[in-house]
Amino acid sequence: MYKIGIIDTMKDKGINLLKSYKDFDCEIVTDLSRENLLLKLPKFDGITLRRGKIDREILSKCDKLKVIARHGVGYDSVDTKCLKEKGITLLVAHNSTSTSPAEHIMFMIMNIYKGVSMFDTMVRSGDFVKAIHLNIEQNFELFDKTVLIAGFGRIGKKLIKKCLGFDMKVLVFDPYVDDTTITSLGGTKVSILEEGLKKADILSLSLPLNAETKNFITLKEMKLMKKSSIIINTARGGVVNEEDLNNALDNNIIAFAGIDVFEKEPPEPTNPLITNKKVVLSPHSATFTKEGLESMAVETAQNIIDFFEKKTENTKIVKL
């Protein structure tokens, strides 16, 4: 019998799948304080992890722990160096985490480009006819605009189809994906990031957070972009330097941004992006759809089952 910890509850379909497995004794842990994780985690053979930070001190006490299955694909909340030292396997739920984020990126682009909030406010405040006489300077067509997708994994591959559906031009920056794969899906590979930034009307980021991508986009990169350009970050906080982004927006270096992720979550009330009217915000919720959350829960649970049945797909294993 294996003791399985469900760290931060998930949708019932995933929980029930784990509980139905004959060799598992499951416990849901909703208190994500460091003190409680130090107390609880050492008794588990495997855990699913949605939220909660697992550092070296916590892992050093987890001598039974064999596997962590992330409810998602990011794993910057886990000390991966310590996982490698202890031989703990880290799994991700990548099959179920692409459709909803790709749609969320399009939602942010559309919200910015089509004046959704502006027009909604006009109708609700009784200014219906005001739109007829507006000097429209911040409401655009997507037709023939150039989007630069940085990071061409599963989300990027879903996003390119949606952009092409709007007759957009798509550039892709990803050193790890070959030209043939990109061109076969209708995009054009950009080998030098700076060249892509100069052409982009929209920059969409779908990158993991690591040493290579920390501060991937700073004021230096933003200054290469068009003044009318927008940045969408649904990847990880820290990929875009938040102070630089706010500076660029305030000084009309770029026009707008859509931000789903922050360096510190929840963000501090003093974070200037919270009050910047040139930013569309969401609370790290790009995967938050009924279908997305259920699929992630089931895939996360299945990853735990597959691990103990020695059936894990190599693509689910994070190379530490």
Short mmCIF file of the C-alpha atoms (twelve columns), coordinates in Angstrom:
data_MODEL
# 
_entry.id   MODEL 
# 
loop_
_atom_site.group_PDB 
_atom_site.id 
_atom_site.type_symbol 
_atom_site.label_atom_id 
_atom_site.label_alt_id 
_atom_site.label_comp_id 
_atom_site.label_asym_id 
_atom_site.label_seq_id 
_atom_site.Cartn_x 
_atom_site.Cartn_y 
_atom_site.Cartn_z 
_atom_site.pdbx_PDB_model_num 
ATOM 1   C CA . MET A 1   0.000   0.000  0.000   1 
ATOM 2   C CA . TYR A 2   1.375   3.380  -1.049  1 
ATOM 3   C CA . LYS A 3   0.558   6.568  0.833   1 
ATOM 4   C CA . ILE A 4   -0.385  9.298  -1.663  1 
ATOM 5   C CA . GLY A 5   -0.666  12.976 -0.776  1 
ATOM 6   C CA . ILE A 6   -2.967  15.226 -2.807  1 
ATOM 7   C CA . ILE A 7   -1.313  18.562 -2.085  1 
ATOM 8   C CA . ASP A 8   -3.923  21.280 -2.619  1 
ATOM 9   C CA . THR A 9   -7.133  19.635 -3.710  1 
ATOM 10  C CA . MET A 10  -8.044  19.165 -7.369  1 
ATOM 11  C CA . LYS A 11  -11.172 18.251 -9.333  1 
ATOM 12  C CA . ASP A 12  -13.096 15.209 -8.097  1 
ATOM 13  C CA . LYS A 13  -12.432 13.186 -11.252 1 
ATOM 14  C CA . GLY A 14  -8.731  13.101 -10.408 1 
ATOM 15  C CA . ILE A 15  -9.203  12.510 -6.696  1 
ATOM 16  C CA . ASN A 16  -11.671 9.687  -7.303  1 
ATOM 17  C CA . LEU A 17  -9.319  8.047  -9.790  1 
ATOM 18  C CA . LEU A 18  -6.563  7.964  -7.179  1 
ATOM 19  C CA . LYS A 19  -8.896  6.764  -4.417  1 
ATOM 20  C CA . SER A 20  -10.208 3.965  -6.624  1 
ATOM 21  C CA . TYR A 21  -6.748  2.496  -7.092  1 
ATOM 22  C CA . LYS A 22  -6.415  -0.515 -4.819  1 
ATOM 23  C CA . ASP A 23  -2.804  0.079  -3.768  1 
ATOM 24  C CA . PHE A 24  -3.261  3.715  -2.700  1 
ATOM 25  C CA . ASP A 25  -4.136  5.260  0.644   1 
ATOM 26  C CA . CYS A 26  -4.886  8.897  -0.208  1 
ATOM 27  C CA . GLU A 27  -4.888  12.029 1.939   1 
ATOM 28  C CA . ILE A 28  -5.797  15.545 0.825   1 
ATOM 29  C CA . VAL A 29  -3.576  18.303 2.251   1 
ATOM 30  C CA . THR A 30  -5.059  21.805 1.956   1 
ATOM 31  C CA . ASP A 31  -2.888  23.574 4.550   1 
ATOM 32  C CA . LEU A 32  0.028   24.627 2.359   1 
ATOM 33  C CA . SER A 33  2.017   26.384 5.069   1 
ATOM 34  C CA . ARG A 34  5.662   25.404 5.168   1 
ATOM 35  C CA . GLU A 35  5.257   24.110 8.718   1 
ATOM 36  C CA . ASN A 36  2.447   21.772 7.701   1 
ATOM 37  C CA . LEU A 37  4.272   20.516 4.607   1 
ATOM 38  C CA . LEU A 38  7.321   19.765 6.768   1 
ATOM 39  C CA . LEU A 39  5.045   17.737 9.031   1 
ATOM 40  C CA . LYS A 40  2.944   15.941 6.406   1 
ATOM 41  C CA . LEU A 41  5.121   15.232 3.366   1 
ATOM 42  C CA . PRO A 42  7.621   12.787 4.929   1 
ATOM 43  C CA . LYS A 43  4.915   10.109 5.238   1 
ATOM 44  C CA . PHE A 44  4.030   10.016 1.527   1 
ATOM 45  C CA . ASP A 45  5.368   7.704  -1.186  1 
ATOM 46  C CA . GLY A 46  4.012   9.979  -3.898  1 
ATOM 47  C CA . ILE A 47  2.282   13.329 -4.124  1 
ATOM 48  C CA . THR A 48  0.269   15.349 -6.591  1 
ATOM 49  C CA . LEU A 49  1.160   19.026 -6.422  1 
ATOM 50  C CA . ARG A 50  -1.008  21.924 -7.530  1 
ATOM 51  C CA . ARG A 51  0.157   24.740 -5.249  1 
ATOM 52  C CA . GLY A 52  2.671   24.843 -2.426  1 
ATOM 53  C CA . LYS A 53  6.424   25.419 -2.375  1 
ATOM 54  C CA . ILE A 54  8.599   22.389 -1.727  1 
ATOM 55  C CA . ASP A 55  12.122  23.427 -0.800  1 
ATOM 56  C CA . ARG A 56  15.285  21.533 0.078   1 
ATOM 57  C CA . GLU A 57  14.547  21.363 3.795   1 
ATOM 58  C CA . ILE A 58  11.152  19.781 3.182   1 
ATOM 59  C CA . LEU A 59  12.542  17.325 0.634   1 
ATOM 60  C CA . SER A 60  15.441  16.378 2.927   1 
ATOM 61  C CA . LYS A 61  12.903  14.874 5.322   1 
ATOM 62  C CA . CYS A 62  11.024  12.966 2.600   1 
ATOM 63  C CA . ASP A 63  12.914  9.671  2.573   1 
ATOM 64  C CA . LYS A 64  9.867   7.711  1.371   1 
ATOM 65  C CA . LEU A 65  8.981   10.065 -1.459  1 
ATOM 66  C CA . LYS A 66  9.466   8.531  -4.902  1 
ATOM 67  C CA . VAL A 67  7.441   10.753 -7.241  1 
ATOM 68  C CA . ILE A 68  5.884   14.217 -7.547  1 
ATOM 69  C CA . ALA A 69  3.166   14.667 -10.195 1 
ATOM 70  C CA . ARG A 70  2.579   18.337 -11.016 1 
ATOM 71  C CA . HIS A 71  -0.961  19.475 -11.658 1 
ATOM 72  C CA . GLY A 72  0.321   21.415 -14.667 1 
ATOM 73  C CA . VAL A 73  3.651   21.808 -16.422 1 
ATOM 74  C CA . GLY A 74  5.583   24.423 -14.416 1 
ATOM 75  C CA . TYR A 75  7.835   23.221 -11.613 1 
ATOM 76  C CA . ASP A 76  9.649   26.317 -10.348 1 
ATOM 77  C CA . SER A 77  7.982   25.755 -6.933  1 
ATOM 78  C CA . VAL A 78  10.065  22.615 -6.391  1 
ATOM 79  C CA . ASP A 79  13.788  22.360 -5.619  1 
ATOM 80  C CA . THR A 80  14.706  20.303 -8.675  1 
ATOM 81  C CA . LYS A 81  18.365  20.066 -7.697  1 
ATOM 82  C CA . CYS A 82  17.383  18.294 -4.490  1 
ATOM 83  C CA . LEU A 83  14.958  16.036 -6.400  1 
ATOM 84  C CA . LYS A 84  17.836  14.897 -8.604  1 
ATOM 85  C CA . GLU A 85  20.079  14.267 -5.613  1 
ATOM 86  C CA . LYS A 86  17.411  12.144 -3.933  1 
ATOM 87  C CA . GLY A 87  16.356  10.341 -7.114  1 
ATOM 88  C CA . ILE A 88  12.745  11.574 -6.919  1 
ATOM 89  C CA . THR A 89  10.886  11.528 -10.245 1 
ATOM 90  C CA . LEU A 90  9.069   14.677 -11.347 1 
ATOM 91  C CA . LEU A 91  6.118   14.286 -13.740 1 
ATOM 92  C CA . VAL A 92  4.084   16.941 -15.560 1 
ATOM 93  C CA . ALA A 93  0.569   16.971 -17.025 1 
ATOM 94  C CA . HIS A 94  1.394   18.322 -20.455 1 
ATOM 95  C CA . ASN A 95  -1.391  16.691 -22.481 1 
ATOM 96  C CA . SER A 96  -4.145  18.663 -20.758 1 
ATOM 97  C CA . THR A 97  -2.486  22.058 -20.464 1 
ATOM 98  C CA . SER A 98  -2.443  23.500 -23.969 1 
ATOM 99  C CA . THR A 99  -5.967  24.197 -25.252 1 
ATOM 100 C CA . SER A 100 -7.172  26.466 -22.434 1 
ATOM 101 C CA . PRO A 101 -3.941  28.536 -22.276 1 
ATOM 102 C CA . ALA A 102 -3.926  29.035 -26.058 1 
ATOM 103 C CA . GLU A 103 -7.534  30.241 -25.881 1 
ATOM 104 C CA . HIS A 104 -6.655  32.505 -22.939 1 
ATOM 105 C CA . ILE A 105 -3.889  34.132 -24.965 1 
ATOM 106 C CA . MET A 106 -6.402  34.847 -27.726 1 
ATOM 107 C CA . PHE A 107 -8.827  36.237 -25.125 1 
ATOM 108 C CA . MET A 108 -6.167  38.692 -23.950 1 
ATOM 109 C CA . ILE A 109 -5.232  39.691 -27.496 1 
ATOM 110 C CA . MET A 110 -8.880  40.211 -28.416 1 
ATOM 111 C CA . ASN A 111 -9.584  42.145 -25.225 1 
ATOM 112 C CA . ILE A 112 -6.754  44.546 -25.988 1 
ATOM 113 C CA . TYR A 113 -7.294  44.791 -29.741 1 
ATOM 114 C CA . LYS A 114 -11.077 45.063 -29.758 1 
ATOM 115 C CA . GLY A 115 -11.749 47.494 -26.927 1 
ATOM 116 C CA . VAL A 116 -13.986 45.059 -25.047 1 
ATOM 117 C CA . SER A 117 -13.848 46.894 -21.723 1 
ATOM 118 C CA . MET A 118 -14.119 50.322 -23.339 1 
ATOM 119 C CA . PHE A 119 -17.239 49.480 -25.353 1 
ATOM 120 C CA . ASP A 120 -18.858 47.575 -22.497 1 
ATOM 121 C CA . THR A 121 -18.425 50.594 -20.233 1 
ATOM 122 C CA . MET A 122 -19.978 52.907 -22.834 1 
ATOM 123 C CA . VAL A 123 -23.164 50.864 -23.053 1 
ATOM 124 C CA . ARG A 124 -23.502 50.378 -19.294 1 
ATOM 125 C CA . SER A 125 -22.915 54.070 -18.554 1 
ATOM 126 C CA . GLY A 126 -25.449 55.305 -21.116 1 
ATOM 127 C CA . ASP A 127 -22.907 56.498 -23.683 1 
ATOM 128 C CA . PHE A 128 -24.130 54.189 -26.447 1 
ATOM 129 C CA . VAL A 129 -23.902 56.766 -29.248 1 
ATOM 130 C CA . LYS A 130 -20.494 57.998 -28.103 1 
ATOM 131 C CA . ALA A 131 -18.793 55.225 -30.071 1 
ATOM 132 C CA . ILE A 132 -19.954 56.706 -33.386 1 
ATOM 133 C CA . HIS A 133 -17.835 59.825 -32.863 1 
ATOM 134 C CA . LEU A 134 -14.801 58.210 -31.244 1 
ATOM 135 C CA . ASN A 135 -11.412 58.882 -32.734 1 
ATOM 136 C CA . ILE A 136 -10.506 55.188 -32.809 1 
ATOM 137 C CA . GLU A 137 -6.771  54.889 -32.183 1 
ATOM 138 C CA . GLN A 138 -6.638  51.846 -29.935 1 
ATOM 139 C CA . ASN A 139 -8.987  49.386 -31.624 1 
ATOM 140 C CA . PHE A 140 -7.444  47.244 -34.336 1 
ATOM 141 C CA . GLU A 141 -7.930  44.411 -36.790 1 
ATOM 142 C CA . LEU A 142 -5.943  41.220 -36.284 1 
ATOM 143 C CA . PHE A 143 -5.814  40.740 -40.051 1 
ATOM 144 C CA . ASP A 144 -2.237  40.846 -41.371 1 
ATOM 145 C CA . LYS A 145 -0.742  41.584 -37.946 1 
ATOM 146 C CA . THR A 146 2.476   39.773 -37.024 1 
ATOM 147 C CA . VAL A 147 2.591   37.667 -33.881 1 
ATOM 148 C CA . LEU A 148 5.864   36.360 -32.472 1 
ATOM 149 C CA . ILE A 149 5.409   33.172 -30.449 1 
ATOM 150 C CA . ALA A 150 8.356   32.628 -28.094 1 
ATOM 151 C CA . GLY A 151 8.357   28.996 -27.018 1 
ATOM 152 C CA . PHE A 152 6.852   26.497 -29.423 1 
ATOM 153 C CA . GLY A 153 5.698   23.619 -27.284 1 
ATOM 154 C CA . ARG A 154 2.147   22.321 -27.052 1 
ATOM 155 C CA . ILE A 155 0.646   25.736 -26.266 1 
ATOM 156 C CA . GLY A 156 2.517   27.413 -29.097 1 
ATOM 157 C CA . LYS A 157 1.371   24.763 -31.546 1 
ATOM 158 C CA . LYS A 158 -2.256  25.292 -30.506 1 
ATOM 159 C CA . LEU A 159 -1.877  29.068 -30.611 1 
ATOM 160 C CA . ILE A 160 -0.477  29.191 -34.143 1 
ATOM 161 C CA . LYS A 161 -3.657  27.604 -35.535 1 
ATOM 162 C CA . LYS A 162 -5.820  30.222 -33.852 1 
ATOM 163 C CA . CYS A 163 -3.646  33.095 -35.101 1 
ATOM 164 C CA . LEU A 164 -3.666  31.768 -38.660 1 
ATOM 165 C CA . GLY A 165 -7.448  31.562 -38.410 1 
ATOM 166 C CA . PHE A 166 -7.433  35.348 -38.051 1 
ATOM 167 C CA . ASP A 167 -5.160  35.698 -41.113 1 
ATOM 168 C CA . MET A 168 -2.206  36.765 -38.996 1 
ATOM 169 C CA . LYS A 169 1.447   36.289 -39.872 1 
ATOM 170 C CA . VAL A 170 3.217   34.031 -37.372 1 
ATOM 171 C CA . LEU A 171 6.893   34.122 -36.417 1 
ATOM 172 C CA . VAL A 172 8.284   31.555 -33.995 1 
ATOM 173 C CA . PHE A 173 11.352  31.802 -31.774 1 
ATOM 174 C CA . ASP A 174 12.408  28.499 -30.250 1 
ATOM 175 C CA . PRO A 175 16.006  27.280 -30.617 1 
ATOM 176 C CA . TYR A 176 14.918  23.732 -29.761 1 
ATOM 177 C CA . VAL A 177 12.360  23.338 -32.570 1 
ATOM 178 C CA . ASP A 178 13.466  22.799 -36.174 1 
ATOM 179 C CA . ASP A 179 12.402  24.889 -39.163 1 
ATOM 180 C CA . THR A 180 10.451  22.056 -40.763 1 
ATOM 181 C CA . THR A 181 8.124   21.629 -37.779 1 
ATOM 182 C CA . ILE A 182 7.379   25.352 -37.684 1 
ATOM 183 C CA . THR A 183 6.865   25.811 -41.421 1 
ATOM 184 C CA . SER A 184 4.656   22.713 -41.614 1 
ATOM 185 C CA . LEU A 185 2.268   24.438 -39.202 1 
ATOM 186 C CA . GLY A 186 2.260   27.709 -41.117 1 
ATOM 187 C CA . GLY A 187 4.859   29.699 -39.221 1 
ATOM 188 C CA . THR A 188 8.265   31.169 -39.991 1 
ATOM 189 C CA . LYS A 189 11.212  30.378 -37.737 1 
ATOM 190 C CA . VAL A 190 13.176  33.301 -36.303 1 
ATOM 191 C CA . SER A 191 16.703  32.354 -35.251 1 
ATOM 192 C CA . ILE A 192 17.564  35.709 -33.665 1 
ATOM 193 C CA . LEU A 193 15.056  36.964 -31.092 1 
ATOM 194 C CA . GLU A 194 15.854  40.607 -31.711 1 
ATOM 195 C CA . GLU A 195 14.921  40.322 -35.390 1 
ATOM 196 C CA . GLY A 196 11.536  38.861 -34.478 1 
ATOM 197 C CA . LEU A 197 10.870  41.556 -31.880 1 
ATOM 198 C CA . LYS A 198 11.393  44.315 -34.454 1 
ATOM 199 C CA . LYS A 199 8.699   42.834 -36.702 1 
ATOM 200 C CA . ALA A 200 6.165   41.776 -34.061 1 
ATOM 201 C CA . ASP A 201 2.868   43.513 -33.404 1 
ATOM 202 C CA . ILE A 202 2.187   40.945 -30.688 1 
ATOM 203 C CA . LEU A 203 4.670   38.980 -28.576 1 
ATOM 204 C CA . SER A 204 3.257   35.895 -26.841 1 
ATOM 205 C CA . LEU A 205 5.424   34.046 -24.322 1 
ATOM 206 C CA . SER A 206 5.052   30.336 -23.597 1 
ATOM 207 C CA . LEU A 207 8.354   29.574 -21.887 1 
ATOM 208 C CA . PRO A 208 9.278   27.748 -18.688 1 
ATOM 209 C CA . LEU A 209 11.028  29.779 -15.994 1 
ATOM 210 C CA . ASN A 210 14.660  28.776 -15.595 1 
ATOM 211 C CA . ALA A 211 18.127  30.335 -15.580 1 
ATOM 212 C CA . GLU A 212 17.965  30.750 -19.353 1 
ATOM 213 C CA . THR A 213 14.566  32.487 -19.434 1 
ATOM 214 C CA . LYS A 214 14.678  34.621 -16.259 1 
ATOM 215 C CA . ASN A 215 14.261  38.238 -17.440 1 
ATOM 216 C CA . PHE A 216 13.973  36.948 -20.999 1 
ATOM 217 C CA . ILE A 217 12.198  40.191 -21.903 1 
ATOM 218 C CA . THR A 218 13.561  43.403 -20.357 1 
ATOM 219 C CA . LEU A 219 13.447  47.067 -21.297 1 
ATOM 220 C CA . LYS A 220 16.258  46.413 -23.769 1 
ATOM 221 C CA . GLU A 221 14.084  43.992 -25.756 1 
ATOM 222 C CA . MET A 222 10.966  46.150 -25.448 1 
ATOM 223 C CA . LYS A 223 12.802  49.103 -26.985 1 
ATOM 224 C CA . LEU A 224 13.274  47.026 -30.146 1 
ATOM 225 C CA . MET A 225 9.529   46.590 -30.556 1 
ATOM 226 C CA . LYS A 226 7.005   48.844 -32.276 1 
ATOM 227 C CA . LYS A 227 5.350   51.508 -30.117 1 
ATOM 228 C CA . SER A 228 2.012   49.934 -31.060 1 
ATOM 229 C CA . SER A 229 3.051   46.420 -30.000 1 
ATOM 230 C CA . ILE A 230 1.669   44.346 -27.134 1 
ATOM 231 C CA . ILE A 231 3.156   41.651 -24.892 1 
ATOM 232 C CA . ILE A 232 1.175   38.671 -23.599 1 
ATOM 233 C CA . ASN A 233 2.711   36.634 -20.770 1 
ATOM 234 C CA . THR A 234 0.829   33.507 -19.709 1 
ATOM 235 C CA . ALA A 235 4.069   31.590 -19.113 1 
ATOM 236 C CA . ARG A 236 5.688   32.354 -15.764 1 
ATOM 237 C CA . GLY A 237 6.289   35.483 -13.733 1 
ATOM 238 C CA . GLY A 238 9.916   36.488 -14.103 1 
ATOM 239 C CA . VAL A 239 10.100  35.740 -17.821 1 
ATOM 240 C CA . VAL A 240 9.170   39.398 -18.342 1 
ATOM 241 C CA . ASN A 241 10.798  41.926 -16.023 1 
ATOM 242 C CA . GLU A 242 7.792   43.560 -14.338 1 
ATOM 243 C CA . GLU A 243 9.477   46.849 -13.443 1 
ATOM 244 C CA . ASP A 244 10.726  47.232 -17.011 1 
ATOM 245 C CA . LEU A 245 7.302   46.366 -18.420 1 
ATOM 246 C CA . ASN A 246 5.578   49.014 -16.332 1 
ATOM 247 C CA . ASN A 247 8.231   51.539 -17.358 1 
ATOM 248 C CA . ALA A 248 7.780   50.657 -21.044 1 
ATOM 249 C CA . LEU A 249 4.005   51.069 -20.814 1 
ATOM 250 C CA . ASP A 250 4.186   54.365 -18.937 1 
ATOM 251 C CA . ASN A 251 6.665   55.779 -21.447 1 
ATOM 252 C CA . ASN A 252 4.846   54.562 -24.581 1 
ATOM 253 C CA . ILE A 253 7.692   52.253 -25.558 1 
ATOM 254 C CA . ILE A 254 5.053   49.563 -26.142 1 
ATOM 255 C CA . ALA A 255 1.284   49.993 -26.148 1 
ATOM 256 C CA . PHE A 256 -0.372  47.295 -24.003 1 
ATOM 257 C CA . ALA A 257 0.207   44.033 -22.141 1 
ATOM 258 C CA . GLY A 258 -1.768  41.011 -21.025 1 
ATOM 259 C CA . ILE A 259 -0.409  39.430 -17.840 1 
ATOM 260 C CA . ASP A 260 -1.598  36.162 -16.292 1 
ATOM 261 C CA . VAL A 261 1.509   35.435 -14.184 1 
ATOM 262 C CA . PHE A 262 3.582   37.409 -11.701 1 
ATOM 263 C CA . GLU A 263 7.009   37.153 -10.096 1 
ATOM 264 C CA . LYS A 264 5.305   36.978 -6.711  1 
ATOM 265 C CA . GLU A 265 1.870   35.389 -6.504  1 
ATOM 266 C CA . PRO A 266 -0.427  36.780 -5.342  1 
ATOM 267 C CA . PRO A 267 1.177   40.071 -6.407  1 
ATOM 268 C CA . GLU A 268 1.661   42.791 -3.827  1 
ATOM 269 C CA . PRO A 269 -1.022  45.521 -3.893  1 
ATOM 270 C CA . THR A 270 1.862   47.942 -4.545  1 
ATOM 271 C CA . ASN A 271 2.807   46.195 -7.797  1 
ATOM 272 C CA . PRO A 272 2.347   49.018 -10.350 1 
ATOM 273 C CA . LEU A 273 0.989   46.653 -13.000 1 
ATOM 274 C CA . ILE A 274 -2.131  46.219 -10.841 1 
ATOM 275 C CA . THR A 275 -3.150  49.830 -11.394 1 
ATOM 276 C CA . ASN A 276 -1.718  50.314 -14.882 1 
ATOM 277 C CA . LYS A 277 -4.676  50.784 -17.235 1 
ATOM 278 C CA . LYS A 278 -2.637  49.573 -20.189 1 
ATOM 279 C CA . VAL A 279 -2.599  46.029 -18.781 1 
ATOM 280 C CA . VAL A 280 -5.217  43.279 -18.973 1 
ATOM 281 C CA . LEU A 281 -4.813  41.093 -15.886 1 
ATOM 282 C CA . SER A 282 -5.822  37.574 -14.859 1 
ATOM 283 C CA . PRO A 283 -4.861  35.561 -11.732 1 
ATOM 284 C CA . HIS A 284 -2.647  32.775 -13.180 1 
ATOM 285 C CA . SER A 285 -5.829  31.304 -14.587 1 
ATOM 286 C CA . ALA A 286 -5.014  30.490 -18.214 1 
ATOM 287 C CA . THR A 287 -5.860  26.831 -17.580 1 
ATOM 288 C CA . PHE A 288 -8.953  27.610 -15.505 1 
ATOM 289 C CA . THR A 289 -11.750 26.159 -17.593 1 
ATOM 290 C CA . LYS A 290 -14.069 23.350 -16.590 1 
ATOM 291 C CA . GLU A 291 -12.532 21.067 -19.186 1 
ATOM 292 C CA . GLY A 292 -8.958  22.145 -18.503 1 
ATOM 293 C CA . LEU A 293 -9.073  21.628 -14.739 1 
ATOM 294 C CA . GLU A 294 -10.802 18.256 -15.027 1 
ATOM 295 C CA . SER A 295 -8.354  17.041 -17.658 1 
ATOM 296 C CA . MET A 296 -5.370  18.160 -15.580 1 
ATOM 297 C CA . ALA A 297 -6.699  16.418 -12.480 1 
ATOM 298 C CA . VAL A 298 -7.225  13.140 -14.354 1 
ATOM 299 C CA . GLU A 299 -3.851  13.313 -16.094 1 
ATOM 300 C CA . THR A 300 -2.064  14.137 -12.823 1 
ATOM 301 C CA . ALA A 301 -3.739  11.197 -11.085 1 
ATOM 302 C CA . GLN A 302 -2.984  8.876  -13.997 1 
ATOM 303 C CA . ASN A 303 0.660   9.954  -13.888 1 
ATOM 304 C CA . ILE A 304 0.880   8.761  -10.271 1 
ATOM 305 C CA . ILE A 305 -0.788  5.453  -11.141 1 
ATOM 306 C CA . ASP A 306 1.436   4.924  -14.174 1 
ATOM 307 C CA . PHE A 307 4.546   5.586  -12.103 1 
ATOM 308 C CA . PHE A 308 3.763   2.887  -9.561  1 
ATOM 309 C CA . GLU A 309 2.717   0.511  -12.340 1 
ATOM 310 C CA . LYS A 310 5.995   1.290  -14.134 1 
ATOM 311 C CA . LYS A 311 4.149   2.537  -17.224 1 
ATOM 312 C CA . THR A 312 5.288   6.183  -17.235 1 
ATOM 313 C CA . GLU A 313 5.702   7.823  -20.640 1 
ATOM 314 C CA . ASN A 314 9.137   9.364  -21.066 1 
ATOM 315 C CA . THR A 315 7.561   12.599 -22.307 1 
ATOM 316 C CA . LYS A 316 5.937   13.099 -18.890 1 
ATOM 317 C CA . ILE A 317 9.264   12.916 -17.012 1 
ATOM 318 C CA . VAL A 318 11.118  16.157 -16.357 1 
ATOM 319 C CA . LYS A 319 14.818  15.740 -17.155 1 
ATOM 320 C CA . LEU A 320 16.481  17.002 -14.002 1 
# 
